[in-house]
Coordinates of C-alpha atoms and ligand atoms in Angstrom, one line a residue:
X128 CA -2.1 -28.1 -2.2
X129 CA -0.4 -28.8 -5.3
X130 CA 1.4 -26.1 -6.7
X131 CA -0.5 -25.6 -9.7
X132 CA -3.7 -25.0 -7.8
X133 CA -2.0 -22.4 -5.9
X134 CA -1.1 -20.8 -8.9
X135 CA -4.3 -20.7 -10.3
X136 CA -5.3 -18.9 -7.1
X137 CA -3.3 -16.1 -7.4
X138 CA -4.2 -15.5 -11.0
X139 CA -7.9 -15.7 -9.8
X140 CA -7.0 -12.9 -7.3
X141 CA -5.1 -10.8 -9.2
X142 CA -8.2 -10.7 -11.8
X143 CA -10.3 -9.6 -8.7
X144 CA -7.9 -6.5 -8.1
X145 CA -7.6 -6.0 -11.8
X146 CA -11.5 -5.2 -11.8
X147 CA -11.5 -3.3 -9.0
X148 CA -8.6 -1.4 -10.9
X149 CA -11.1 -0.8 -13.4
X150 CA -13.6 0.8 -11.7
X151 CA -12.2 3.4 -10.4
X152 CA -9.8 4.0 -13.0
X153 CA -13.0 5.0 -15.3
X154 CA -14.0 7.3 -13.1
X155 CA -10.7 9.0 -12.3
X156 CA -10.4 9.2 -16.3
X157 CA -13.4 11.3 -16.8
X158 CA -11.3 14.1 -15.0
X159 CA -8.3 14.0 -16.8
X160 CA -7.3 15.3 -20.5
X161 CA -5.8 13.6 -22.9
X162 CA -2.0 15.2 -23.7
X163 CA -2.3 17.6 -26.6
X164 CA 1.7 17.8 -26.4
X165 CA 2.5 15.7 -29.3
X166 CA -0.9 16.5 -32.0
X167 CA -1.1 12.7 -33.0
X168 CA -1.7 11.4 -29.1
X169 CA -4.3 14.2 -29.5
X170 CA -6.1 12.1 -31.4
X171 CA -6.6 9.2 -29.0
X172 CA -10.2 8.1 -27.5
X173 CA -10.4 9.3 -23.9
X174 CA -12.1 5.7 -22.9
X175 CA -9.2 3.5 -23.5
X176 CA -8.4 1.0 -21.2
X177 CA -5.6 -1.9 -20.8
X178 CA -4.6 -3.0 -17.2
X179 CA -2.0 -6.0 -17.1
X180 CA -0.2 -7.6 -14.1
X181 CA 2.7 -10.4 -14.2
X182 CA 4.6 -11.7 -11.1
X183 CA 8.0 -13.0 -10.6
X184 CA 6.7 -16.5 -9.9
X185 CA 5.1 -16.7 -13.5
X186 CA 1.3 -15.4 -12.7
X187 CA -0.5 -13.5 -15.2
X188 CA -3.2 -11.5 -15.7
X189 CA -5.1 -8.5 -17.4
X190 CA -7.9 -6.7 -18.2
X191 CA -9.5 -4.4 -21.1
X192 CA -7.6 -3.7 -23.9
X193 CA -4.2 -5.4 -23.1
X194 CA -3.1 -6.3 -26.4
X195 CA -3.7 -2.9 -27.7
X196 CA -0.4 -1.0 -28.5
X197 CA 0.0 2.7 -27.7
X198 CA 2.5 5.5 -27.1
X199 CA 4.8 4.9 -24.7
X200 CA 6.5 8.3 -24.9
X201 CA 8.4 8.8 -21.3
X202 CA 8.1 4.9 -20.4
X203 CA 11.1 4.5 -22.8
X204 CA 13.1 6.2 -20.7
X205 CA 13.2 3.7 -18.6
X206 CA 14.1 0.9 -20.7
X207 CA 17.0 3.1 -22.9
X208 CA 18.4 4.0 -19.2
X209 CA 18.5 0.0 -18.6
X210 CA 19.5 -0.5 -21.9
X211 CA 22.8 2.1 -21.3
X212 CA 23.6 0.6 -18.0
X213 CA 24.5 -2.7 -19.4
X214 CA 27.0 -0.5 -21.6
X215 CA 28.0 1.7 -19.1
X216 CA 26.6 0.7 -15.5
X217 CA 28.3 3.9 -14.6
X218 CA 26.6 6.1 -16.8
X219 CA 24.7 8.0 -13.4
X220 CA 27.3 10.2 -13.3
X221 CA 26.5 11.5 -16.4
X222 CA 22.8 11.7 -15.6
X223 CA 22.3 12.3 -12.2
X224 CA 19.7 10.2 -9.8
X225 CA 18.3 12.9 -7.7
X226 CA 15.1 14.1 -7.5
X227 CA 13.8 17.4 -9.0
X228 CA 10.4 19.2 -8.3
X229 CA 10.5 21.0 -12.0
X230 CA 8.6 19.6 -14.8
X231 CA 10.2 17.3 -17.2
X232 CA 11.1 19.9 -19.9
X233 CA 12.6 22.5 -17.7
X234 CA 15.8 24.4 -18.8
X235 CA 15.8 26.6 -15.8
X236 CA 16.6 23.8 -13.6
X237 CA 19.4 22.1 -16.1
X238 CA 21.1 25.7 -15.6
X239 CA 20.3 25.5 -11.5
X240 CA 22.1 22.2 -11.8
X241 CA 25.3 23.2 -13.3
X242 CA 24.0 22.4 -16.7
X243 CA 23.8 18.5 -15.4
X244 CA 20.8 17.1 -15.6
X245 CA 18.8 15.8 -12.2
X246 CA 18.1 12.6 -13.0
X247 CA 17.2 9.8 -16.3
X248 CA 13.6 10.4 -16.2
X249 CA 13.3 14.1 -16.9
X250 CA 13.9 15.4 -20.8
X251 CA 17.1 16.7 -20.4
X252 CA 18.7 13.8 -18.7
X253 CA 16.6 11.5 -21.0
X254 CA 18.3 13.3 -24.2
X255 CA 21.7 12.2 -22.2
X256 CA 20.6 8.8 -22.2
X257 CA 19.8 8.4 -25.5
X258 CA 22.8 10.4 -26.6
X259 CA 25.1 8.0 -25.0
X260 CA 23.0 4.9 -26.0
X261 CA 23.3 5.9 -29.3
X262 CA 27.1 6.3 -29.5
X263 CA 27.0 2.4 -27.9
X264 CA 23.9 0.6 -29.7
X265 CA 24.0 2.9 -33.3
X266 CA 20.0 2.7 -32.7
X267 CA 18.5 3.2 -29.6
X268 CA 14.9 2.5 -31.4
X269 CA 16.2 -1.0 -31.8
X270 CA 17.8 -1.6 -28.3
X271 CA 14.9 0.0 -26.5
X272 CA 12.6 -2.3 -28.8
X273 CA 15.0 -5.5 -28.2
X274 CA 14.4 -5.0 -23.9
X275 CA 10.6 -4.6 -24.8
X276 CA 11.0 -7.8 -26.1
X277 CA 11.8 -7.6 -29.7
X278 CA 10.0 -6.5 -32.9
X279 CA 6.5 -8.8 -33.0
X280 CA 5.8 -6.9 -29.3
X281 CA 7.2 -3.7 -30.3
X282 CA 7.9 -0.7 -33.2
X283 CA 8.2 2.7 -33.2
X284 CA 4.9 5.0 -34.5
X285 CA 6.8 6.7 -37.6
X286 CA 3.5 9.4 -37.9
X287 CA 4.1 9.6 -33.8
X288 CA 7.8 10.6 -34.3
X289 CA 7.2 12.5 -37.1
X290 CA 3.9 14.7 -35.6
X291 CA 6.8 15.4 -32.2
X292 CA 9.4 16.1 -34.4
X293 CA 7.3 19.1 -36.5
X294 CA 6.0 20.5 -33.4
X295 CA 8.9 20.1 -30.6
X296 CA 10.8 22.9 -29.4
X297 CA 11.4 22.2 -26.0
X298 CA 13.5 19.4 -26.5
X299 CA 15.4 20.7 -29.1
X300 CA 16.1 23.7 -26.1
X301 CA 17.1 21.3 -23.7
X302 CA 19.7 19.6 -26.7
X303 CA 21.1 22.7 -27.4
X304 CA 21.6 23.7 -23.8
X305 CA 23.6 20.4 -23.4
X306 CA 25.5 20.8 -26.6
X307 CA 26.5 24.5 -25.4
X308 CA 28.2 22.7 -22.4
X309 CA 29.6 20.3 -23.7
X310 CA 27.6 17.3 -22.6
X311 CA 26.3 15.8 -26.0
X312 CA 28.6 13.2 -27.9
X313 CA 26.0 13.2 -31.4
X314 CA 25.1 16.3 -33.5
X315 CA 21.9 17.1 -32.2
X316 CA 20.3 16.8 -35.4
X317 CA 21.5 12.8 -35.1
X318 CA 20.1 13.0 -31.3
X319 CA 16.5 14.1 -31.6
X320 CA 15.1 12.1 -34.2
X321 CA 16.2 8.6 -32.3
X322 CA 14.4 10.3 -29.2
X323 CA 11.1 11.3 -30.9
X324 CA 11.1 7.7 -32.5
X325 CA 12.3 6.5 -28.7
X326 CA 8.5 7.9 -27.5
X327 CA 7.0 7.2 -30.4
X328 CA 7.8 3.3 -29.6
X329 CA 4.1 1.7 -29.2
X330 CA 3.8 -1.6 -26.9
X331 CA 1.0 -3.4 -25.1
X332 CA 0.8 -3.7 -21.0
X333 CA 1.1 -6.9 -20.9
X334 CA 4.4 -6.4 -22.9
X335 CA 5.5 -3.5 -21.0
X336 CA 4.9 -5.5 -17.3
X337 CA 6.8 -8.6 -18.8
X338 CA 9.2 -6.4 -19.9
X339 CA 9.6 -4.5 -16.6
X340 CA 9.6 -8.1 -14.7
X341 CA 13.8 -8.0 -14.4
X342 CA 13.3 -4.8 -12.1
X343 CA 11.3 -6.9 -9.8
X344 CA 13.0 -9.8 -9.8
X345 CA 15.7 -9.8 -6.7
X346 CA 16.7 -13.6 -7.5
X347 CA 18.6 -12.3 -11.1
X348 CA 16.4 -14.7 -12.9
X349 CA 16.1 -12.9 -15.8
X350 CA 18.7 -10.6 -15.6
X351 CA 19.4 -8.0 -17.6
X352 CA 21.1 -5.8 -15.2
X353 CA 23.3 -7.0 -11.3
X354 CA 21.3 -6.4 -8.3
X355 CA 22.7 -3.1 -7.0
X356 CA 22.0 -1.5 -10.6
X357 CA 18.4 -2.7 -10.3
X358 CA 18.2 -1.1 -6.9
X359 CA 19.1 2.3 -8.3
X360 CA 16.9 2.2 -10.9
X361 CA 14.3 1.2 -8.5
X362 CA 15.2 4.4 -5.9
X363 CA 15.3 7.0 -8.8
X364 CA 11.9 5.8 -10.2
X365 CA 10.1 5.8 -6.6
X366 CA 11.8 9.7 -6.6
X367 CA 11.7 10.7 -10.0
X368 CA 9.5 8.6 -12.1
X369 CA 6.1 10.4 -11.7
X370 CA 7.5 13.7 -12.2
X371 CA 6.4 16.3 -9.5
X372 CA 3.8 14.0 -8.0
X373 CA 6.4 11.4 -7.4
X374 CA 6.2 12.2 -3.4
X375 CA 2.5 12.2 -3.8
X376 CA 3.2 8.7 -5.6
X377 CA 5.1 7.5 -2.3
X378 CA 2.6 8.8 -0.2
X379 CA -0.4 7.0 -1.1
X380 CA 1.3 3.9 -3.1
X381 CA 4.5 3.2 -2.4
X382 CA 6.4 1.7 -5.6
X383 CA 8.5 2.4 -7.8
X384 CA 6.7 4.0 -11.3
X385 CA 6.8 5.6 -14.7
X386 CA 4.5 7.5 -16.5
X387 CA 4.6 8.8 -20.1
X388 CA 2.3 11.0 -21.5
X389 CA 0.6 8.6 -23.9
X390 CA -1.5 7.4 -20.4
X391 CA 0.6 4.9 -19.5
X392 CA 2.0 3.9 -16.4
X393 CA 4.4 1.0 -14.9
X394 CA 5.0 -0.1 -11.7
X395 CA 7.4 -2.2 -9.9
X396 CA 6.9 -4.4 -6.9
X397 CA 10.1 -5.7 -5.8
X398 CA 9.9 -9.4 -5.2
X399 CA 6.6 -9.7 -6.4
X400 CA 6.0 -8.6 -9.7
X401 CA 4.8 -5.7 -12.1
X402 CA 1.6 -3.7 -12.9
X403 CA 1.1 -1.8 -16.3
X404 CA -1.9 0.7 -17.1
X405 CA -3.0 2.5 -20.3
X406 CA -5.9 4.9 -19.7
X407 CA -5.3 8.6 -21.8
X408 CA -6.3 11.5 -19.9
X409 CA -4.0 13.3 -17.9
X410 CA -3.7 14.5 -14.5
X411 CA -2.7 17.7 -14.2
X412 CA 0.5 16.5 -12.9
X413 CA 1.1 15.1 -16.8
X414 CA 0.5 11.6 -15.1
X415 CA -2.6 9.3 -16.4
X416 CA -5.4 10.1 -14.3
X417 CA -6.8 6.8 -14.2
X418 CA -3.8 4.5 -14.3
X419 CA -2.7 6.3 -10.7
X420 CA -6.5 5.6 -9.6
X421 CA -5.6 1.6 -10.7
X422 CA -2.2 1.4 -9.8
X423 CA -3.6 2.5 -6.0
X424 CA -6.5 0.4 -5.8
X425 CA -4.5 -2.8 -7.0
X426 CA -1.6 -1.6 -4.7
X427 CA -3.7 -1.6 -1.9
X428 CA -5.7 -5.1 -2.7
X429 CA -2.7 -6.8 -3.0
X430 CA -0.6 -5.1 -0.2
X431 CA 2.1 -4.0 -3.0
X432 CA 4.4 -1.6 -1.4
X433 CA 8.0 -1.6 -0.9
X434 CA 7.1 0.5 2.9
Ligands
LIG41 N1 7.7 12.8 -26.3 C1 7.4 13.5 -24.4 C2 8.8 14.2 -25.0 O1 9.9 14.3 -25.0 C3 7.5 12.3 -24.5 C4 7.1 13.2 -22.7 C5 6.2 12.7 -21.3 O2 5.8 10.8 -22.6 N2 6.5 13.1 -19.8 O3 8.5 15.7 -24.1

């Protein structure tokens, strides 16, 4: 069979899996609730849905509003971390790599860990990542957008950034505690606006699935980071990308994944590809209810699991 034929067949089955995943997602989303943590995000229609898959051999498939841009929020933590690791491969010593069963905004957890963040995906770790990336790049939004594929596919939404700036106390508290213990390089009033603008980046599921492919590519063709760093990022994602639900996600799905309160979830199957979902209502762990259900269904049908 010619290679092109095989390729088409595989895209066809990917589309089939996506259709099944969408059905599961719609049911699960009905039980979730759109986040009100950032007021501007609470206005999003809970029935919106998009899903895209990209494979390391170049196949792509998508369903729903796959070109609609949504607020990536904490998905930005993954791309900012990778951008930082390009400048500073040893950044792990500043942000940690272990799991945490506390919420992503926990100040107590920071105290229990002698003021070093547990990992780059809780907010204290993400603030340290942004702080260091700011030192290296001068603009963390630009560095993150570049990794996502550039300004034609991703940009920060000033209204969402402003909405978080106006209502946030938690990130500001965490930043003050980090500064008190000498963990920050930049002044807080420089760091926080960068961090909020970075969380407010919008991109589509197609853009995100494509941009994350370097995390699935063992051959290093799309070498953004060296293979050892990619392995580490995936390990930390598996343990901490979905906050308190990480164990549940490892048990049910078995893929490194990252979520954001905008309703995005991005999962990586090393050696195979990436899958990204957008479904705004969140479950009690703060992860997209429809997104988790969709990835579970897709991964089961596609045979994607690292275990
Ligand atoms: N901007 C939010 C925050 O920093 C992002 C949280 C999230 O998506 N989990 O708290």
